[in-house]
GROMACS .gro file of C-alpha atoms in nm:
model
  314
    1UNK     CA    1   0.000   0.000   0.000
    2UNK     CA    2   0.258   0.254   0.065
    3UNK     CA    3   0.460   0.150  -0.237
    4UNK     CA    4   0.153   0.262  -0.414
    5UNK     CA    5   0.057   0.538  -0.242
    6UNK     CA    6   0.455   0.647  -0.323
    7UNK     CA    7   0.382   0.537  -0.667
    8UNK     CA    8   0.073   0.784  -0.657
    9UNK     CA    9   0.285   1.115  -0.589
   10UNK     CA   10   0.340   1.332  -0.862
   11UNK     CA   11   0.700   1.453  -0.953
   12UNK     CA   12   0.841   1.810  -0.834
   13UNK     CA   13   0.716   2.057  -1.087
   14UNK     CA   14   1.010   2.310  -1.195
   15UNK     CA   15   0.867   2.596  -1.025
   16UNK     CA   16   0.921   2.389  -0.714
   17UNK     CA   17   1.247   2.337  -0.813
   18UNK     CA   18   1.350   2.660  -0.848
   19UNK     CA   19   1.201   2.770  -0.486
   20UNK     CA   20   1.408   2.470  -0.307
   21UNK     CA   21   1.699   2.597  -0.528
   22UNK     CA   22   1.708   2.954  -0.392
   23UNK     CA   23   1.569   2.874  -0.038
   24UNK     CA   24   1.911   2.692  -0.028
   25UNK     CA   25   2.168   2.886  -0.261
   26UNK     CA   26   2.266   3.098   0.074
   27UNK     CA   27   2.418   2.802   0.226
   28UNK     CA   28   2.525   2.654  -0.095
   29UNK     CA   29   2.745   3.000  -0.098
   30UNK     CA   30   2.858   2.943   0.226
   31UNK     CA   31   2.998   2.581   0.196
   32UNK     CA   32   3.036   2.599  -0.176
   33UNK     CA   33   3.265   2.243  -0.211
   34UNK     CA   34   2.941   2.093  -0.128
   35UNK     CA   35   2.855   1.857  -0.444
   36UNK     CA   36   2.485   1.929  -0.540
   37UNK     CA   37   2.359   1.646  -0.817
   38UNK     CA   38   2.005   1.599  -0.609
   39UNK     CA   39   1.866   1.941  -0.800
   40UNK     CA   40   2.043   1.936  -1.095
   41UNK     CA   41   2.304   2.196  -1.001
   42UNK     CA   42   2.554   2.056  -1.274
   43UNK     CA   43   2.806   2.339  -1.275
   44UNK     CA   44   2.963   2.223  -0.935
   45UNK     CA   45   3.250   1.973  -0.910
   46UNK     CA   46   3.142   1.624  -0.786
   47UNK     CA   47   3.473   1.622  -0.602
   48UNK     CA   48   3.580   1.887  -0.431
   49UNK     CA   49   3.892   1.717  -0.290
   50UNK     CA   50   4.061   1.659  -0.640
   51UNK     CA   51   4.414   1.837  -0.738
   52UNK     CA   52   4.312   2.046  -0.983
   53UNK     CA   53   4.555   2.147  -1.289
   54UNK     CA   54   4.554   2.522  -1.212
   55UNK     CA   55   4.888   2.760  -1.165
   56UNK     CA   56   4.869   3.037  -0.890
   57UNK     CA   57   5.078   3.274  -1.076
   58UNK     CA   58   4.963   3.223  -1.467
   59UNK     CA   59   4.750   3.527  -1.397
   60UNK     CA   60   5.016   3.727  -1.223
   61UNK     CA   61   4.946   3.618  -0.898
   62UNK     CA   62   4.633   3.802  -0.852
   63UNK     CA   63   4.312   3.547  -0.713
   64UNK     CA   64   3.963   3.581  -0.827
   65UNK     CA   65   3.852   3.314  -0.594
   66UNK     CA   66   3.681   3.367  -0.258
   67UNK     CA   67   3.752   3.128  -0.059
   68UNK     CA   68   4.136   3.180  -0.022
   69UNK     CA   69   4.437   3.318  -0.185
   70UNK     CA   70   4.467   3.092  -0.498
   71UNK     CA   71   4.087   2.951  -0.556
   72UNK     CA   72   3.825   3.077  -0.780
   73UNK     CA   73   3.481   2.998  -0.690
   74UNK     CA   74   3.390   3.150  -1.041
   75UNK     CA   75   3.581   3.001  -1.339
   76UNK     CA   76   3.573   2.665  -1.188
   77UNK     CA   77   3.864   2.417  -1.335
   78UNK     CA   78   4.142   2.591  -1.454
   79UNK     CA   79   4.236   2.627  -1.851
   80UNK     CA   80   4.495   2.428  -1.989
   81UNK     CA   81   4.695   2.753  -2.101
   82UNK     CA   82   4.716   2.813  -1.760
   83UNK     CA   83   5.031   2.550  -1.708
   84UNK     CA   84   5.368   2.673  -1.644
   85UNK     CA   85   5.577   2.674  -1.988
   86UNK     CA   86   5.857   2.453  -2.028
   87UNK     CA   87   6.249   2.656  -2.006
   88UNK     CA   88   6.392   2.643  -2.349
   89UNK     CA   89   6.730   2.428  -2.403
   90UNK     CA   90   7.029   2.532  -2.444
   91UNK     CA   91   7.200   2.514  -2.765
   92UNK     CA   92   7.441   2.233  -2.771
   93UNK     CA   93   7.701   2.237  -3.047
   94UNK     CA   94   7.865   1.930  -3.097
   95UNK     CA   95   8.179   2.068  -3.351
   96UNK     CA   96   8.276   2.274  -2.988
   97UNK     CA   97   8.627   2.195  -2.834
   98UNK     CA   98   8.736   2.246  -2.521
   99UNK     CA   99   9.074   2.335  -2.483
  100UNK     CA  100   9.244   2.101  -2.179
  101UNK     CA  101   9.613   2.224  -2.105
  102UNK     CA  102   9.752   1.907  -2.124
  103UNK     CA  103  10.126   1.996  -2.208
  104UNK     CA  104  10.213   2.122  -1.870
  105UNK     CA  105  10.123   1.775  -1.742
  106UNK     CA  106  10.344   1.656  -1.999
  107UNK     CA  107  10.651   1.856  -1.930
  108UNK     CA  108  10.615   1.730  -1.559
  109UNK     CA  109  10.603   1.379  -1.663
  110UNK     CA  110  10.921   1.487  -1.871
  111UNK     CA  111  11.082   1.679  -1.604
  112UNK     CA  112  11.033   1.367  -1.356
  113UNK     CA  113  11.159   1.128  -1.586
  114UNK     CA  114  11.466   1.353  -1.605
  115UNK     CA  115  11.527   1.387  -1.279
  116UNK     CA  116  11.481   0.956  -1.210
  117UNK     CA  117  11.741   0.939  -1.468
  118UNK     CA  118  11.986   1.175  -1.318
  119UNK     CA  119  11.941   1.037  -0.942
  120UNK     CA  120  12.031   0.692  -1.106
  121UNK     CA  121  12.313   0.823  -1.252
  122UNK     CA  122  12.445   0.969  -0.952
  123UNK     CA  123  12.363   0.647  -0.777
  124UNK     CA  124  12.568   0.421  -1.042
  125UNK     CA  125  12.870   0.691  -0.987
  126UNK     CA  126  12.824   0.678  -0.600
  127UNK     CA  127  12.843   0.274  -0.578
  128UNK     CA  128  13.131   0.299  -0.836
  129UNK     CA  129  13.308   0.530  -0.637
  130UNK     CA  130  13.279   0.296  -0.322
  131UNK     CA  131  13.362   0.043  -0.475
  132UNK     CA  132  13.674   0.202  -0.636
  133UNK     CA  133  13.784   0.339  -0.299
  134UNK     CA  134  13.742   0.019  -0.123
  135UNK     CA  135  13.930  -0.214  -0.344
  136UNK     CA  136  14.254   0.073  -0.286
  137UNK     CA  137  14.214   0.037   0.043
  138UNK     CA  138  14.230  -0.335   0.022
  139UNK     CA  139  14.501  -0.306  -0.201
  140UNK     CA  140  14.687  -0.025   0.090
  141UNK     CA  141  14.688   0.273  -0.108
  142UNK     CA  142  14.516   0.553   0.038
  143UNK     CA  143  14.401   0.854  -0.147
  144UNK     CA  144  14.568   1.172  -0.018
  145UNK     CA  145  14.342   1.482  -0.063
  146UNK     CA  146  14.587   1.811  -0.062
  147UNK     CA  147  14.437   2.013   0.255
  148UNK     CA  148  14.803   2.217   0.436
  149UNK     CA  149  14.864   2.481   0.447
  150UNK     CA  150  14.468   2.574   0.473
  151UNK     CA  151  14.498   2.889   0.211
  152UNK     CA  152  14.627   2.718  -0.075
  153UNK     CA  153  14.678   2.316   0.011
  154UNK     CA  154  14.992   2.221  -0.146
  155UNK     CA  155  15.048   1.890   0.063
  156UNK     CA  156  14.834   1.622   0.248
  157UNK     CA  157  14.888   1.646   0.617
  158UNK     CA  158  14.614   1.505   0.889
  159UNK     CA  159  14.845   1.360   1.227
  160UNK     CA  160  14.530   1.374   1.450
  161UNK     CA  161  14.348   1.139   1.206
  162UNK     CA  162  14.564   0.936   0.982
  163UNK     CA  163  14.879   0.908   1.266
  164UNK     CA  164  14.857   0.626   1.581
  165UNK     CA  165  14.830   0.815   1.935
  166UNK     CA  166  15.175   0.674   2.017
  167UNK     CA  167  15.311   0.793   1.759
  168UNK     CA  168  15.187   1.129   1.700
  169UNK     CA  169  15.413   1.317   1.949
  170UNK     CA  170  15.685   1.224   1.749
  171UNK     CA  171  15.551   1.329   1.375
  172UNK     CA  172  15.484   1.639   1.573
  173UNK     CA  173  15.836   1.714   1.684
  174UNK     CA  174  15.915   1.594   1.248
  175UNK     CA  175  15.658   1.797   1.215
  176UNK     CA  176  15.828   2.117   1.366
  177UNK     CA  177  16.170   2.069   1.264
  178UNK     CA  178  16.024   2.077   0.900
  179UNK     CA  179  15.883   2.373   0.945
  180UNK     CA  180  16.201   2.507   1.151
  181UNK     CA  181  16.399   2.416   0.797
  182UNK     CA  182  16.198   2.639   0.588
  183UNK     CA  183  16.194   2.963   0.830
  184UNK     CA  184  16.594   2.905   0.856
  185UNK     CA  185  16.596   2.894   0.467
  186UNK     CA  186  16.407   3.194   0.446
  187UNK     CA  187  16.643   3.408   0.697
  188UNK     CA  188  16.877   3.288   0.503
  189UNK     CA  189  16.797   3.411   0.192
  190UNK     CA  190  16.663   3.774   0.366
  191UNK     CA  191  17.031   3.795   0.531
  192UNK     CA  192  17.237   3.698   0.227
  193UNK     CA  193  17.008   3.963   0.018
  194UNK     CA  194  17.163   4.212   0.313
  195UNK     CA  195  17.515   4.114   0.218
  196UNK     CA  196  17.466   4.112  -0.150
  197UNK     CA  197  17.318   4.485  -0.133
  198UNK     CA  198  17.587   4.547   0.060
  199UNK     CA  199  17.829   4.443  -0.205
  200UNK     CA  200  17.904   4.127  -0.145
  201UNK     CA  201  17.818   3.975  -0.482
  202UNK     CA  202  17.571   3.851  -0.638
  203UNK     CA  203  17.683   3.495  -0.662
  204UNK     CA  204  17.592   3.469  -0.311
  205UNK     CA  205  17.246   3.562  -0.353
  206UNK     CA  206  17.195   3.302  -0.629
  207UNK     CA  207  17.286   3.065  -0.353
  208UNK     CA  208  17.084   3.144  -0.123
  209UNK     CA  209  16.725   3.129  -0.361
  210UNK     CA  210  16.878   2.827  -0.453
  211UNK     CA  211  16.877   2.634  -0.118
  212UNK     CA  212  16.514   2.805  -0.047
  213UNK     CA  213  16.374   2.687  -0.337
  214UNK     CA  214  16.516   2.345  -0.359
  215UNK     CA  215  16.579   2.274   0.004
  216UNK     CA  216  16.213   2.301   0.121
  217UNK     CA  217  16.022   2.030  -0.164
  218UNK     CA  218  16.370   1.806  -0.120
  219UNK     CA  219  16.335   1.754   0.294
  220UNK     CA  220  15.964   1.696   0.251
  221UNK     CA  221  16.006   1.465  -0.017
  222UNK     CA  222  16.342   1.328   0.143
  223UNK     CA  223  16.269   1.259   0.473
  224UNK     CA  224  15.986   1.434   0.624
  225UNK     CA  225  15.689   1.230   0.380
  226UNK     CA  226  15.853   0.900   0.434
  227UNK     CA  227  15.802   0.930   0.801
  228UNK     CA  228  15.456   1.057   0.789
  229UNK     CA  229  15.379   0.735   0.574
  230UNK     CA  230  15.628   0.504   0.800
  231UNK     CA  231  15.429   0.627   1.124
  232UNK     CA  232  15.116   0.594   0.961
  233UNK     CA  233  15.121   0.214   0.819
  234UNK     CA  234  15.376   0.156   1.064
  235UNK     CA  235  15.628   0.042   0.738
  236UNK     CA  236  15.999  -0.101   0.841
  237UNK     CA  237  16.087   0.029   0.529
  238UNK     CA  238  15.954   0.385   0.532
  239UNK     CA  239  16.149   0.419   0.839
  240UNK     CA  240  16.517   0.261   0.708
  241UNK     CA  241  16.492   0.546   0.436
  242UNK     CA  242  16.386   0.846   0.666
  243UNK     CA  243  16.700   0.738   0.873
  244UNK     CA  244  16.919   0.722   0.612
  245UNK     CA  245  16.765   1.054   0.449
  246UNK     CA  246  16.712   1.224   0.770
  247UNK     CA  247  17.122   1.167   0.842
  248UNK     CA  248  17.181   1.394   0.534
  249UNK     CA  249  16.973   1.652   0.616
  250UNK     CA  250  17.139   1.682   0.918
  251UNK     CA  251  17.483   1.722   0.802
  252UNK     CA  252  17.331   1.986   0.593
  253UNK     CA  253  17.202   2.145   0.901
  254UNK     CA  254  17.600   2.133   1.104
  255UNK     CA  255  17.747   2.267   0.741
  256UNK     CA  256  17.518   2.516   0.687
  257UNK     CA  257  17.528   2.641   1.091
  258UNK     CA  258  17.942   2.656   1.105
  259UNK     CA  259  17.976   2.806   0.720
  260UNK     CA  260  18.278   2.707   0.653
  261UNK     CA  261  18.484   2.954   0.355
  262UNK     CA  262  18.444   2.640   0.108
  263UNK     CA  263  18.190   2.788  -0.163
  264UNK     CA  264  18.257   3.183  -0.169
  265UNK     CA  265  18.401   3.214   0.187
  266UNK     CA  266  18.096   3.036   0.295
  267UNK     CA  267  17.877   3.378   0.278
  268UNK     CA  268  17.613   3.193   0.094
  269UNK     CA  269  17.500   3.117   0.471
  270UNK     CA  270  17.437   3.268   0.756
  271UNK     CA  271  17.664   3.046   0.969
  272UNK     CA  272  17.871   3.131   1.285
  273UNK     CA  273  18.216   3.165   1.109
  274UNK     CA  274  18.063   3.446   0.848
  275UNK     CA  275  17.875   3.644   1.157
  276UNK     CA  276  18.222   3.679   1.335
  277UNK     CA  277  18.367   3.836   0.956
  278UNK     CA  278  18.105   4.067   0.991
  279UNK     CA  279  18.145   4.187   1.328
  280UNK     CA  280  18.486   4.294   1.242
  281UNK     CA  281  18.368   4.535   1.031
  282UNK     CA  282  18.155   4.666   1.315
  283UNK     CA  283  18.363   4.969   1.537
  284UNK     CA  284  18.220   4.866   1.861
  285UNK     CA  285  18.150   4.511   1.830
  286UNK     CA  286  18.513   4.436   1.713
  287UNK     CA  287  18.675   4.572   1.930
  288UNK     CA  288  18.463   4.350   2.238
  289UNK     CA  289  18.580   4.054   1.896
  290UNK     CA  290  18.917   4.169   1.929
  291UNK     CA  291  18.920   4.116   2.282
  292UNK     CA  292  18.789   3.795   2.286
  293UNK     CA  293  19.044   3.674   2.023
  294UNK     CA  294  19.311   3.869   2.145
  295UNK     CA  295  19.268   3.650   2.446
  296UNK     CA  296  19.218   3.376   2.221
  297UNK     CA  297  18.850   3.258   2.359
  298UNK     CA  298  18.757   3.368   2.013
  299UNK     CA  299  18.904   3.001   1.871
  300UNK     CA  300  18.756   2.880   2.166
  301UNK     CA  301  18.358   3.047   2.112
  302UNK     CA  302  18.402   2.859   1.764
  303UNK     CA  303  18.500   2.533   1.895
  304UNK     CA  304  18.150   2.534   2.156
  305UNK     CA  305  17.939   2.699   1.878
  306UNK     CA  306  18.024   2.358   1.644
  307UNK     CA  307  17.993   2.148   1.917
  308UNK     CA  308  17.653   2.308   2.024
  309UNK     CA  309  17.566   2.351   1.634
  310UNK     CA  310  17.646   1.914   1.627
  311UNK     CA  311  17.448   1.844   1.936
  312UNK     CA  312  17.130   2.013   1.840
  313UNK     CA  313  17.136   1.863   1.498
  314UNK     CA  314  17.188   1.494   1.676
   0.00000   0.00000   0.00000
């Protein structure tokens, strides 16, 4: 019965329609994301929770929607121009080069080569070196590197080094006398050069350069250099020929101390029997000569002068 009675009531005429419509279309306005299908009110979306396609800022930012910032209640869902347009690309050329500084890179790896080439070089001449200096010392030949006198090194000379403790007292006192030898030779020459300007000849002086310049290289060589070797390998032979060369240096030493007139009166040294000749030319010292001779301890002042002259070269 009430299906038919339901069945019996006639449809909503449109003028009814259109009262409900505006009797609601306040509230409609107030929660407009409200779907309404039931009246036919087509123009509204069915869901109001859908993303919808639109950009905020494709009409320069302003809104025309009332219900907040970015929404239009009026032009519903946005226009397809209204998407933001893709950024152009950038040309691309593929015929461009880019220029990569690779020949500094190279010149390193050149450079570096080089150098590896250089150090094993020096390494090859290092070992061969070593190996050159070790078979001499095997062999007993040391290498002398010139280093006296320290201005201009002439000679190799190292006694706190090269020379035994034990011995090195002794090469010192060689050591001396050398050098004793050479500032004799040199007075020598300075007091002959007296003489000669004083008009003794010049024979004389010729002399005198002479035993400078050959006297100092010939005791080094002589005697002197044999010892410093003899005391250094501790050599029986090195030390028979210093002996035997040292006893001629040292009869060079009595002859050239007494002078004796054999080679032009013996003035080519500065001996004991030439300084008495002079110091009878002298006023004041000849006459205290005279006196002595006079009393004849002149003869005798000669005879202790050689023997002192012997003893100090023995």
């Amino acid at each position: 019965m009430a299906c038919c009675q339901y069945a019996l009531i006639p449809p909503p005429s449109d003028l009814m329609r259109r009262e409900m419509k505006d009797a609601l279309a306040p509230f409609l306005a107030s929660i407009n994301w409200l779907p309404i299908s039931v009246f036919g009110m087509s123009n509204y979306d069915t869901n109001p929770f859908a993303e919808d396609d639109v950009n905020p800022f494709a009409d320069g930012g302003q809104s025309n929607r009332g219900g907040g910032a970015f929404y239009n209640t009026n032009s519903g869902r946005a226009s397809a121009t209204s998407k933001l347009s893709p950024l152009s690309p950038e040309p691309y050329d593929r015929a461009a080069t880019v220029d990569i500084p690779i020949g500094s890179s190279i010149d390193l790896r050149a450079k570096e080569k080089e150098l590896q080439a250089r150090e094993a070089e020096l390494k090859r001449r290092e070992q061969e070196l070593k190996r050159k200096e070790d078979a001499l010392a095997r062999a007993g030949i040391v290498i002398e590197e010139k280093n006296w006198p320290p201005i201009f090194p002439v000679i190799h000379h190292d006694i706190a080094k090269e020379i035994p403790i034990h011995l090195q007292s002794i090469q010192y006192v060689a050591f001396t006398t050398w050098l004793g030898l050479i500032v004799c030779l040199l007075w020598n020459m300075v007091a002959v050069t007296v003489a000669w300007v004083k008009g003794e000849g010049l024979s004389i002086w010729f002399l005198a350069i002479i035993y400078f310049i050959s006297g100092v290289p010939a005791s080094y060589v002589t005697w002197y250099r044999p010892l410093y070797r003899a005391t250094r390998t501790d050599s029986a032979l090195k030390f028979s020929w210093f002996f035997l060369c040292y006893a001629v240096h040292i009869l060079f030493c009595v002859l050239a101390a007494i002078a004796p007139p054999i080679f032009f009166k013996g003035k080519s040294l500065t001996g004991i029997l030439p300084a008495f000749e002079v110091l009878d030319d002298n006023t004041m010292v000849g006459q205290v000569y005279m006196y002595f001779r006079g009393s004849g301890k002149a003869a005798e002042m000669r005879r202790e002068a050689a023997k002192g002259a012997m003893r100090a070269a023995l």
